[in-house]
Coordinates of C-alpha atoms in Angstrom, one line a residue:
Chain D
X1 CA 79.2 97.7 105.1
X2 CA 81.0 94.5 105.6
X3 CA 80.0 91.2 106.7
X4 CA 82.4 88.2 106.7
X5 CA 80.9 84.7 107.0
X6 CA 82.5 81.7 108.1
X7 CA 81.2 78.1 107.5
X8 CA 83.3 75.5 109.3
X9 CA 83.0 71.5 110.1
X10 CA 84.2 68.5 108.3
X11 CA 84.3 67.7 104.7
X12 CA 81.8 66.5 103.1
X13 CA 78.9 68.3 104.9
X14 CA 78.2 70.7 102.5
X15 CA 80.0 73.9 103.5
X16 CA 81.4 75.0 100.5
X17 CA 78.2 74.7 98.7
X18 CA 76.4 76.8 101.3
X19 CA 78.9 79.6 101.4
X20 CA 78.9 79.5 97.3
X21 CA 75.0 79.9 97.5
X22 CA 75.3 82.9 99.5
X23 CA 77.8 84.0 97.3
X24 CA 76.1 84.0 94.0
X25 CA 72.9 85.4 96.0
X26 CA 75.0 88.7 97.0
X27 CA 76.5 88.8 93.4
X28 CA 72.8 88.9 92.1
X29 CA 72.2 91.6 95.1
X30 CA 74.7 93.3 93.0
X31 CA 77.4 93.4 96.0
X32 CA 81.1 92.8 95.7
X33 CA 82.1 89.5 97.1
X34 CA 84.8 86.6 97.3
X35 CA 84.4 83.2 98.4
X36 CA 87.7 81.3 99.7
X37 CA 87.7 77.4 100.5
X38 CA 90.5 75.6 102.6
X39 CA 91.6 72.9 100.2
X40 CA 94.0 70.6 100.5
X41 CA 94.1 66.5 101.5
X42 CA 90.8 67.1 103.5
X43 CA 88.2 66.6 100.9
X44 CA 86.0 64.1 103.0
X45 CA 86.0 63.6 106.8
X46 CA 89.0 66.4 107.6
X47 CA 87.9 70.0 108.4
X48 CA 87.0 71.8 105.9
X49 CA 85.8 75.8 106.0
X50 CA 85.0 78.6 103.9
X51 CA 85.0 81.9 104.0
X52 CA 82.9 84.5 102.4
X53 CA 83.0 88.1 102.2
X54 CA 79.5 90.2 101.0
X55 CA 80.6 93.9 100.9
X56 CA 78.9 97.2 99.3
X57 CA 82.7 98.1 98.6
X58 CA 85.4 96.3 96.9
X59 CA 86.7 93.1 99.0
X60 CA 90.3 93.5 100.2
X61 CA 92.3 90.5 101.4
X62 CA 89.6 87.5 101.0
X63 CA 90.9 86.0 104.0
X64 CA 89.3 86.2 106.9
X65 CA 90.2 86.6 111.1
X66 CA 87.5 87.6 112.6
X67 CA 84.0 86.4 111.3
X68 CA 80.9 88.4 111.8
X69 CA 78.6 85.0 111.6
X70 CA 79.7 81.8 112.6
X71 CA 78.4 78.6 111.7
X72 CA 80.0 75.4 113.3
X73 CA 79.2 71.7 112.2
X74 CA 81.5 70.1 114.2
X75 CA 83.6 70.5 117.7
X76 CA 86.8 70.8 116.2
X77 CA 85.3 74.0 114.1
X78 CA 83.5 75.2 117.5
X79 CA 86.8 75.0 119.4
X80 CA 89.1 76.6 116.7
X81 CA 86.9 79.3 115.9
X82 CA 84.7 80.5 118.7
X83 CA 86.9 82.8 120.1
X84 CA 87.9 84.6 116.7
X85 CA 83.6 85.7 116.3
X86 CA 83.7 89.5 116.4
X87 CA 82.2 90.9 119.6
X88 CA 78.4 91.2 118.8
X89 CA 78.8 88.5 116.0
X90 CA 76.6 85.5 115.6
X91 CA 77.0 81.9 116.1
X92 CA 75.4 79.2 115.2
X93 CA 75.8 76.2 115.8
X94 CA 74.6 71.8 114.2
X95 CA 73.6 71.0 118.2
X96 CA 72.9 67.3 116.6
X97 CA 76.7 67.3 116.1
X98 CA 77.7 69.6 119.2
X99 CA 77.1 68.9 122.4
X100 CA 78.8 72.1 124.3
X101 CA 77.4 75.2 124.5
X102 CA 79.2 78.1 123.0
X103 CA 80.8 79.9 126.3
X104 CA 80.5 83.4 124.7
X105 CA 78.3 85.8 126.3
X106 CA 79.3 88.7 123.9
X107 CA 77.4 87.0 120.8
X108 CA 74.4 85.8 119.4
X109 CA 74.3 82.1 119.8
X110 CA 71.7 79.5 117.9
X111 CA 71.4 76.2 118.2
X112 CA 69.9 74.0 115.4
X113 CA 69.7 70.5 115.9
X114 CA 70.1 70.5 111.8
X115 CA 71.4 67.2 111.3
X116 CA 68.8 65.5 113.1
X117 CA 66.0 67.8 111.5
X118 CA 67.7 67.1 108.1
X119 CA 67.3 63.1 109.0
X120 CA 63.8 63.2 110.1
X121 CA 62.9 65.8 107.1
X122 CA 64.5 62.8 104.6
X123 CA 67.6 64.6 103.2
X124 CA 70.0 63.7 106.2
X125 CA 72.9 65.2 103.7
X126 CA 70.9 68.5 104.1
X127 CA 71.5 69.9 107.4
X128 CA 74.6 72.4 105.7
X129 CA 71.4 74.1 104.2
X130 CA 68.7 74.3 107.6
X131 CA 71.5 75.9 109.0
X132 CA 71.6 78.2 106.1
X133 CA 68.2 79.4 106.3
X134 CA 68.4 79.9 110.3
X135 CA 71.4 82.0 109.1
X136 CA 69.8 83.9 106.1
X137 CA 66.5 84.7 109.2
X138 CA 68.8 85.5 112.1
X139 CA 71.0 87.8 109.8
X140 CA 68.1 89.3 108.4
X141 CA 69.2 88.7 104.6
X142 CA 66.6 86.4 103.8
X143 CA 65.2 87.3 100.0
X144 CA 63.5 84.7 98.6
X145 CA 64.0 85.8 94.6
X146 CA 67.7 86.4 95.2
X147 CA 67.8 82.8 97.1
X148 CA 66.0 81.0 94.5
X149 CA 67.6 82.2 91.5
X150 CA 71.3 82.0 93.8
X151 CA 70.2 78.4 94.2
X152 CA 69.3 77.7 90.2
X153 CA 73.0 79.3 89.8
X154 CA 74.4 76.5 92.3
X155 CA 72.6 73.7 91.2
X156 CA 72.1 72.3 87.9
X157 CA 69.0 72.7 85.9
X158 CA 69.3 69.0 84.7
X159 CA 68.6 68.5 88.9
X160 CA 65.5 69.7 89.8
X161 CA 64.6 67.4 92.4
X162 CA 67.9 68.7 94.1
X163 CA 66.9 72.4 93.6
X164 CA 63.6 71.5 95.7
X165 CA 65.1 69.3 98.2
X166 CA 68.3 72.3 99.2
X167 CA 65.1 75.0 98.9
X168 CA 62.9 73.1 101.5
X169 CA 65.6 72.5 103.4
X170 CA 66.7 76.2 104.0
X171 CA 62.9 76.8 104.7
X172 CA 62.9 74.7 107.4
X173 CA 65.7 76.4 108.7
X174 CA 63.8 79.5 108.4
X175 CA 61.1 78.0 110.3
X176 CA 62.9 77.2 113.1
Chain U
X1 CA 71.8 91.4 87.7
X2 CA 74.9 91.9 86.2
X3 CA 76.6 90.0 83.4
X4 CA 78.8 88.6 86.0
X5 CA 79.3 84.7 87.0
X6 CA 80.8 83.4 90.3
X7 CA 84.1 81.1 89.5
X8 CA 87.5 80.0 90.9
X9 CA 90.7 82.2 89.2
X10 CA 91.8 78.7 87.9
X11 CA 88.6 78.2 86.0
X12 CA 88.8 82.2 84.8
X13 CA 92.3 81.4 83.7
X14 CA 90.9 78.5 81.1
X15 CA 88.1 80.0 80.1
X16 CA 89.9 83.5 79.2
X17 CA 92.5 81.1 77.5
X18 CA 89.7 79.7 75.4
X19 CA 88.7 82.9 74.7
X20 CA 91.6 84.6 73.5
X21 CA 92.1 81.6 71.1
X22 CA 93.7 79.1 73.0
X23 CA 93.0 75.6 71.6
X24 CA 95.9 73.5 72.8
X25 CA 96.6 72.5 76.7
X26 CA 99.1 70.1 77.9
X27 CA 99.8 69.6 81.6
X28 CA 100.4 67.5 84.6
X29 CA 98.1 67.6 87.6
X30 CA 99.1 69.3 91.0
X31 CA 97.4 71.3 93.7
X32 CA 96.3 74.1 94.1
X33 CA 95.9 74.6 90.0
X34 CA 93.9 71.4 89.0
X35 CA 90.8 73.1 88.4
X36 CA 93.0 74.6 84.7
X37 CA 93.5 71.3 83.7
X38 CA 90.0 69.8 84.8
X39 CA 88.1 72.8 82.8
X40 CA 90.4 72.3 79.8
X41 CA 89.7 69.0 80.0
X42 CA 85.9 69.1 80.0
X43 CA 85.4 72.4 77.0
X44 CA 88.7 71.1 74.8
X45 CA 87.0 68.3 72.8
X46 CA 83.8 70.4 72.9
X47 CA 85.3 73.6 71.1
X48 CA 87.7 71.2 68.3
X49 CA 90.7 71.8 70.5
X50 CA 93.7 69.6 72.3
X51 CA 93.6 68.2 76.1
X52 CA 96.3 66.3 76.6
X53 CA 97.4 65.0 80.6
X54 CA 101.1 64.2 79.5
X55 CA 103.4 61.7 81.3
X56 CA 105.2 64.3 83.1
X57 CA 105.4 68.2 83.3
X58 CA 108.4 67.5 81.1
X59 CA 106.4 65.8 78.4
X60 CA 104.0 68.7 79.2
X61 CA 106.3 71.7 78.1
X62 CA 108.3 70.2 75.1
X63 CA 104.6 69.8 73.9
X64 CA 104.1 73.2 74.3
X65 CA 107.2 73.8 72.6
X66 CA 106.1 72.0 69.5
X67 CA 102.5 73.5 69.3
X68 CA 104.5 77.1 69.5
X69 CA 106.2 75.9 66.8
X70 CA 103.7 75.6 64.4
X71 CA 102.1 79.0 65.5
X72 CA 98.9 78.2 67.8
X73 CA 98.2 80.0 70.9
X74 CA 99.0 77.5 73.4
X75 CA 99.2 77.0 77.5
X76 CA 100.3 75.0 80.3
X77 CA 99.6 75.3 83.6
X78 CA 101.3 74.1 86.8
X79 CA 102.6 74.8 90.5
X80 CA 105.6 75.5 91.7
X81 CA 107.6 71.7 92.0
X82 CA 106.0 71.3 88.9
X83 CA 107.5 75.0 86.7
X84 CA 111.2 73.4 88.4
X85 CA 110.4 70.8 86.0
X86 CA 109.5 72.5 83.2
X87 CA 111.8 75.4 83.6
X88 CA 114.4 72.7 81.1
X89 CA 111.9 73.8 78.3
X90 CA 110.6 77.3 79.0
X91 CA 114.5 78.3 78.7
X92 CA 114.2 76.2 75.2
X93 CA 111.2 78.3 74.9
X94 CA 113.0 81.7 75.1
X95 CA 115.7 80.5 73.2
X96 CA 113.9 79.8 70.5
X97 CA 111.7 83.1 70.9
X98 CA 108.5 80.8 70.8
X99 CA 105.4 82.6 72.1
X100 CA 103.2 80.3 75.0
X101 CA 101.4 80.6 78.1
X102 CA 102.3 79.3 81.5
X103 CA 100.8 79.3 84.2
X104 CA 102.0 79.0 88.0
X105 CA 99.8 78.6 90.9
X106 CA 102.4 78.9 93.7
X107 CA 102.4 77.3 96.6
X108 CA 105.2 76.6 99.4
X109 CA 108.8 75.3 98.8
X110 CA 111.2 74.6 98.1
X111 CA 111.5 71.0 97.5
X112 CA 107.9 69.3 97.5
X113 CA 107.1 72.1 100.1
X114 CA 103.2 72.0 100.8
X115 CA 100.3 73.1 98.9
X116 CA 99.1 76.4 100.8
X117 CA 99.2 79.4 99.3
X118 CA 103.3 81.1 97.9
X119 CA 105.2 83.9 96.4
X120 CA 108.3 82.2 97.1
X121 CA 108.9 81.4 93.0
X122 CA 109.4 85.2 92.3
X123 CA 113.0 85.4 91.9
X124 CA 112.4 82.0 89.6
X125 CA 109.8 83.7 87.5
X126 CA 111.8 87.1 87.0
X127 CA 114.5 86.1 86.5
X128 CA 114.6 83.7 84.0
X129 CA 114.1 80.0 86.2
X130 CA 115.8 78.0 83.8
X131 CA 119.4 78.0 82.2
X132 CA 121.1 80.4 80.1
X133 CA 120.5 84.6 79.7
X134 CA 116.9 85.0 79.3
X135 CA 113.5 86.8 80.8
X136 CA 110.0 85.9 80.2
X137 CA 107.0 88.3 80.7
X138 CA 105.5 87.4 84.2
X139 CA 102.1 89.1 84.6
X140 CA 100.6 88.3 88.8
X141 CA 96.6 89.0 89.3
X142 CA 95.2 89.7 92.7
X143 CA 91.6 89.2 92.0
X144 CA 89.3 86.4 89.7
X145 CA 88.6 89.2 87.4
X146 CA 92.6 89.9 87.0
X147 CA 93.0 85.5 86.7
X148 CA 90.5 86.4 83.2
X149 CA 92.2 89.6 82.0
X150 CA 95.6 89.4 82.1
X151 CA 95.1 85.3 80.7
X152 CA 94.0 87.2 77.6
X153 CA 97.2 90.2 78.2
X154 CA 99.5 87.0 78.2
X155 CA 98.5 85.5 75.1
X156 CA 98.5 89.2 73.3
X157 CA 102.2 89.9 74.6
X158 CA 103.6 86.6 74.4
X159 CA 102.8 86.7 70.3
X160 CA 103.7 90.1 69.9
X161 CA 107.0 89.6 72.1
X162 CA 107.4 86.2 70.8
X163 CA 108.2 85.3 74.1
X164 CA 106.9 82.7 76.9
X165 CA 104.7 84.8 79.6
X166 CA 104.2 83.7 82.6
X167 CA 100.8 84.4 85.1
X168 CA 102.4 84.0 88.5
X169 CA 99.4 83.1 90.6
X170 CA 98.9 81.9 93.5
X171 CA 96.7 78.9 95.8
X172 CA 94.5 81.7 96.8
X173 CA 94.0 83.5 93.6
X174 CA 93.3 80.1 92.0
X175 CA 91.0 78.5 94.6
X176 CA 88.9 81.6 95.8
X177 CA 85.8 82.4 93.5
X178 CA 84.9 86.3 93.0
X179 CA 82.3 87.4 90.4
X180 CA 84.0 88.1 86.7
X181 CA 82.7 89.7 83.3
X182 CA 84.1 88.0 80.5
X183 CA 83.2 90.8 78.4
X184 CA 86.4 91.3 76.4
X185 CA 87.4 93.1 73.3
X186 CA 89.4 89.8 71.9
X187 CA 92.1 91.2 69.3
X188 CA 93.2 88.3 67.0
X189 CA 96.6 87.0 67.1
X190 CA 99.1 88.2 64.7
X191 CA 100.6 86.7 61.6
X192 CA 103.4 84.2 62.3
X193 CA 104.9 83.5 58.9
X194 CA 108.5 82.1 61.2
X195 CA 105.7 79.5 61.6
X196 CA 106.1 75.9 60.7
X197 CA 103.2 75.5 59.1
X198 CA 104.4 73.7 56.4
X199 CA 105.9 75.0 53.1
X200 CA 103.6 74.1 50.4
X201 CA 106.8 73.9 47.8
X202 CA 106.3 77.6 47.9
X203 CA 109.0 79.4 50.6
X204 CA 112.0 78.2 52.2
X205 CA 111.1 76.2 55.2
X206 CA 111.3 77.2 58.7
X207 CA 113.4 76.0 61.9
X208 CA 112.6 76.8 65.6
X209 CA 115.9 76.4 67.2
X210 CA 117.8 76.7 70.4
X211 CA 121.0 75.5 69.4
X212 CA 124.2 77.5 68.1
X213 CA 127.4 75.9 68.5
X214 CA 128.9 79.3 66.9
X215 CA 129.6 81.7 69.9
X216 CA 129.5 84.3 67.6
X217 CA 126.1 83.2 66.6
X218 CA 124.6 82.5 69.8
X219 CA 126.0 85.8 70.9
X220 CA 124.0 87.8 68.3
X221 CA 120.9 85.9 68.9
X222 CA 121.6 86.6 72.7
X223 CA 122.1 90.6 72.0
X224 CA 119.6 90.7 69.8
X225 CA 116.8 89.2 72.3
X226 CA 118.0 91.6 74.9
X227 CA 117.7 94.8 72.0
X228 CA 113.7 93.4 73.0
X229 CA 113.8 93.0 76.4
X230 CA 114.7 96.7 76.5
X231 CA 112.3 97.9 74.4
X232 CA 109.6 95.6 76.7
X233 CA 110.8 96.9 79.6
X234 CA 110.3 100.5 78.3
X235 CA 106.8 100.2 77.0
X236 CA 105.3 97.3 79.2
X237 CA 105.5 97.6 83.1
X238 CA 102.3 98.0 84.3
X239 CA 101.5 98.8 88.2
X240 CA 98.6 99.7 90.3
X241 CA 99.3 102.8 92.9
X242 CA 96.6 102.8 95.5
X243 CA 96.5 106.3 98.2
X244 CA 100.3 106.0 96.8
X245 CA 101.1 109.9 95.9
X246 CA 100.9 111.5 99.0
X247 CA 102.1 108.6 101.3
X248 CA 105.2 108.7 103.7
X249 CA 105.4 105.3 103.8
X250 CA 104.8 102.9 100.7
X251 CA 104.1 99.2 100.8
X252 CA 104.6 96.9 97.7
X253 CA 103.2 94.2 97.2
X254 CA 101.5 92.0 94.5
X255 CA 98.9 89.2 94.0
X256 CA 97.3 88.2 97.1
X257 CA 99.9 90.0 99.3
X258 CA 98.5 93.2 97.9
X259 CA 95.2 92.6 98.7
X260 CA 95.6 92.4 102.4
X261 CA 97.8 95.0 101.9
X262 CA 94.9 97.2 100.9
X263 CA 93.2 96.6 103.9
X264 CA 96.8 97.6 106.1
X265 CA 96.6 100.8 103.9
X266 CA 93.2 102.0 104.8
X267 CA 93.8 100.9 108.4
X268 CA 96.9 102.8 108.6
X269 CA 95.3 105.7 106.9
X270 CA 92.5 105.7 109.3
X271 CA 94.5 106.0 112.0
X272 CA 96.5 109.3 110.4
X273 CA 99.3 107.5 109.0
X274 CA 99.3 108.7 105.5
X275 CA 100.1 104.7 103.6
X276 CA 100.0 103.8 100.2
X277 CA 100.5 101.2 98.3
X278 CA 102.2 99.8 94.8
X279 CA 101.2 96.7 93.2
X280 CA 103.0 95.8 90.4
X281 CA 101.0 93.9 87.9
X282 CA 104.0 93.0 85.8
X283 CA 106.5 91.3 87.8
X284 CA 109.1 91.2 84.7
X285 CA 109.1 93.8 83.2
X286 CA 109.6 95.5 87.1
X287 CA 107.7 99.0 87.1
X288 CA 110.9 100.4 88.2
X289 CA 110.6 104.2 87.0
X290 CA 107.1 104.0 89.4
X291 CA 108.6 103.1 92.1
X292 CA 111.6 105.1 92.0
X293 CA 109.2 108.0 91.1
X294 CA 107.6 108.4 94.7
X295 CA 110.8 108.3 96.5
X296 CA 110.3 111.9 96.0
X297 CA 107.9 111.8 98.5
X298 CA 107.9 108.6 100.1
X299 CA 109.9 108.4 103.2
X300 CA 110.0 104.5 103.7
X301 CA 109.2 101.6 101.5
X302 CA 107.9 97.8 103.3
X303 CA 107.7 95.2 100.6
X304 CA 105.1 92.8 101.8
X305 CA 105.5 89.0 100.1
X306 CA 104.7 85.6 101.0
X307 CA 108.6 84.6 100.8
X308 CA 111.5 85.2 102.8
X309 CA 112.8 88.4 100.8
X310 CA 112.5 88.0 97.0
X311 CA 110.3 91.0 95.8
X312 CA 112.3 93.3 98.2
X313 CA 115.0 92.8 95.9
X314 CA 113.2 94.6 93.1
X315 CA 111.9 97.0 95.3
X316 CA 115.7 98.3 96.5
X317 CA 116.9 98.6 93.1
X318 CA 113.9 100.6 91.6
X319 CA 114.6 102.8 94.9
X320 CA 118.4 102.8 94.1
X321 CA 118.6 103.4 97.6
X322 CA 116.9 106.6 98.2
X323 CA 114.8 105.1 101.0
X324 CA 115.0 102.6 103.5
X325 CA 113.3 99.4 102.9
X326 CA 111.6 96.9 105.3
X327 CA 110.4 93.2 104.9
X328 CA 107.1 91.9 106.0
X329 CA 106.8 88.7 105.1
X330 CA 105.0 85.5 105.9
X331 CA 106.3 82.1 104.6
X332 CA 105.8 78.2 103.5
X333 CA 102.0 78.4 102.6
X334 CA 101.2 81.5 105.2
X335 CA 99.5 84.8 104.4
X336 CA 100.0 87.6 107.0
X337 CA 96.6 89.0 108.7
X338 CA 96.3 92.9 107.9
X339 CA 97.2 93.7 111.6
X340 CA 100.9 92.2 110.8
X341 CA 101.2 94.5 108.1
X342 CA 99.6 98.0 110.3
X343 CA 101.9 96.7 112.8
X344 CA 105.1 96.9 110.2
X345 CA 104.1 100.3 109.2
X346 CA 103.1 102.0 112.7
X347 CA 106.7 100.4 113.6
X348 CA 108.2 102.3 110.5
X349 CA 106.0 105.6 111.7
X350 CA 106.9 105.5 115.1
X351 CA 110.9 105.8 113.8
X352 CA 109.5 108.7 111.7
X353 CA 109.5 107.0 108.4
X354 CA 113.3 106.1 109.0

């Protein structure tokens, strides 16, 4: 089985770090995987996306057309990407940043006011990793040992207090 | 868990550097192969070795030139406006058969082009890219793991060769992280008593030397290189066949174009066209006998590149012929989707392989 995961908005927000954590948590769930940022003169305040493949077989081409799960942290992302979800895929989408709703029928569509829950929570620059937890719960791929340890992978042990603050953070998005 | 850690090719590229020996890095920033420089950067003056961001990718490469000299395992790294500029020394380089490591990350062209993903340096890697009658090794990985190995391969058959060696990468294959084992069998580098190491009193001393103003002398030196170059291109070309010895219909492609290609492959295949695929791994010295080999069998051959018709040069000459060839290409920082490439090869089907 394949699953391709897309994590779209602008720079800055935390995308890249969010599709690296579910990377390293597949690699220690002993699946083949590839993580693949846009890069370029976007850095902060452009679009910025990444895409990650988790596969029980070698990944092909680590580019990806059609994601299985969607999630969309600004309009732009929303607008460019929406359409390219597979049939039966999953969306969801930072409704603090998004006002629209997604006008899909065919998928599975949540809507997390993360940035907002991020603010009131105290980590505003959080709300990448609420939407990760919804994610990890409405995917079903929630594992808390493979998380954590994915997590102490990501962050650096010198940074404890970060390792706490991203961990609460998904478990609120789990929560929700 | 496994041994294995998450990292960008760029980073796998310095750290298998490090590993096989490597303790001597000058370059020039540039997108999309920063992250080389950056991790050299960081473990250099950790590990008693030399980072040194030179003045210009000029500076860069005549540095490289001089460590060569004196016999260390040394690399540069760049992308593709940048190896135009250091192309002036990598044919010094060869014509001073000095071993060293370089490194393109490819993105568009020509001219400042962009920085999204390229292939469009291939005929500039393979055939030489600077002045005068010369080849260097070129070695292209298609995966993070590859970005590791064949960092270590370039070092090992650069000395043995004494010969630059390129790793024709790519923005893709440098920015995209993939898990990789670093667990390598590191054989150490040979003796290099043309050296100049210094001569103690004790031997003659050494010169590492392009420059013969005696045709007769620079044309031994030049028949004399080539009397290697044919004895590398026997024992060195190195390819990947994939569902390749029963296909009608045989793409080739390498680096990241032969990882979608993969995917075209098992499409094709599962909708009964019988597809296969040949990635060569060394781009100079071609794997021309492989190729040629399967137009036994092989009705039709797509070459599949991220340029406007470079590789499908190589690909007609290893084929001599035999077998039509067909481009599918994408361009200026573009990667085709697998669909283009099933599309290309239910096209080539439905003419029945013609």
């Amino acid at each position: 089985m394949t699953t391709e995961y897309l994590f779209a908005g602008f720079g800055g927000q935390g995308l890249l770090f969010s599709g690296k954590v579910l990377a390293y948590k597949a690699l220690i769930e002993d699946k083949f995987v590839s993580w693949l940022p846009s890069y370029g003169p976007e850095m902060r305040g452009g679009t910025a996306n990444c895409s990650v493949i988790i596969s029980d077989s070698p990944v092909g081409a680590p580019i990806i057309t059609n994601p299985d799960v969607l999630v969309a942290m600004n309009l732009p992302s929303l607008d460019k990407y929406e359409n390219a979800v597979k049939k039966g895929g999953m969306i969801i989408v930072d409704s603090s940043l998004i006002e629209r709703k997604v006008k899909r029928d065919d998928v599975s569509v949540f809507y997390v006011p993360a940035t907002d829950m991020a603010s009131k929570s105290g980590s505003p620059t959080l709300a990448n990793m609420i939407l990760f937890g919804k994610m990890l719960k409405e995917t079903g791929t929630l594992n808390e040992e493979t998380l954590n340890a994915a997590l102490g992978k990501c962050i650096s042990a010198r940074h404890k207090d970060m390792f706490d603050l991203n961990l609460n953070a998904v478990k609120i998005g789990c929560a929700e | 868990m496994s041994d294995k850690v998450l990292m960008k090719g760029n980073e796998a590229i310095a750290e298998a550097a490090i590993m096989a020996g490597c303790r001597h890095y000058f370059g020039y920033p540039i997108t999309p192969q920063t992250e080389i420089a950056a991790y050299m950067a960081r473990r250099m003056p950790k590990i008693g070795g030399t980072f040194l961001q030179a003045e210009s990718e000029v500076a860069a490469i005549n540095m490289v030139y001089g460590a060569a000299s004196a016999g260390v395992r040394v690399m540069t790294s760049s992308s593709s406006p940048g190896i135009s500029l250091k192309s002036e020394g990598i044919s010094y380089l060869a014509g001073a058969d000095l071993p060293a490591v370089i490194v393109n990350a490819q993105r568009g062209g020509p001219g400042l082009g962009g920085i999204q993903p390229s292939q469009s340096d291939y005929f500039q890697a393979t055939r030489g890219g600077g002045h005068g009658d010369y080849h260097m090794i070129v070695l292209a990985p298609a995966s993070v793991q590859e970005m590791a190995s064949l960092t270590i391969k370039a070092f090992d058959l650069a000395d043995k060769w004494r010969t630059p060696c390129m790793i024709l990468a790519d923005g893709t294959t440098g920015q995209m992280m993939e898990p990789v084992s670093f667990d390598f069998d590191i054989a150490p580098a040979p003796e290099k008593p043309w050296a100049l190491t210094g001569t103690q009193g004790k031997r003659a001393h050494n010169i590492t030397n392009s420059l013969y103003l005696s045709p007769e002398e620079l044309e031994t030196h030049n028949f004399n290189r080539f009397k290697k170059y044919d004895e590398i291109m026997k024992t060195e070309p190195i390819a990947e066949e994939y569902k390749a010895d029963d296909a009608d219909i045989i793409l080739v492609a390498f680096g990241i174009a032969s990882r979608v290609s993969k995917n075209a492959v098992d499409e094709a295949r599962g909708a009964g066209i019988k597809a296969g695929l040949i990635r060569p791994i060394t781009l100079w010295p071609f794997p021309s006998d492989i190729l040629f080999k399967h137009t036994e069998h092989a009705r039709h051959f797509i070459s599949v590149e991220l340029s406007m018709g470079q590789l499908i040069e190589d690909v007609m000459l290893s084929t001599r012929c035999r077998r039509p060839v067909t481009l599918c290409n994408r361009a200026g920082g573009m990667i085709p989707v697998p669909s283009q490439i099933l599309q290309a090869i239910q096209n080539v089907a439905a003419n029945g392989g013609n």
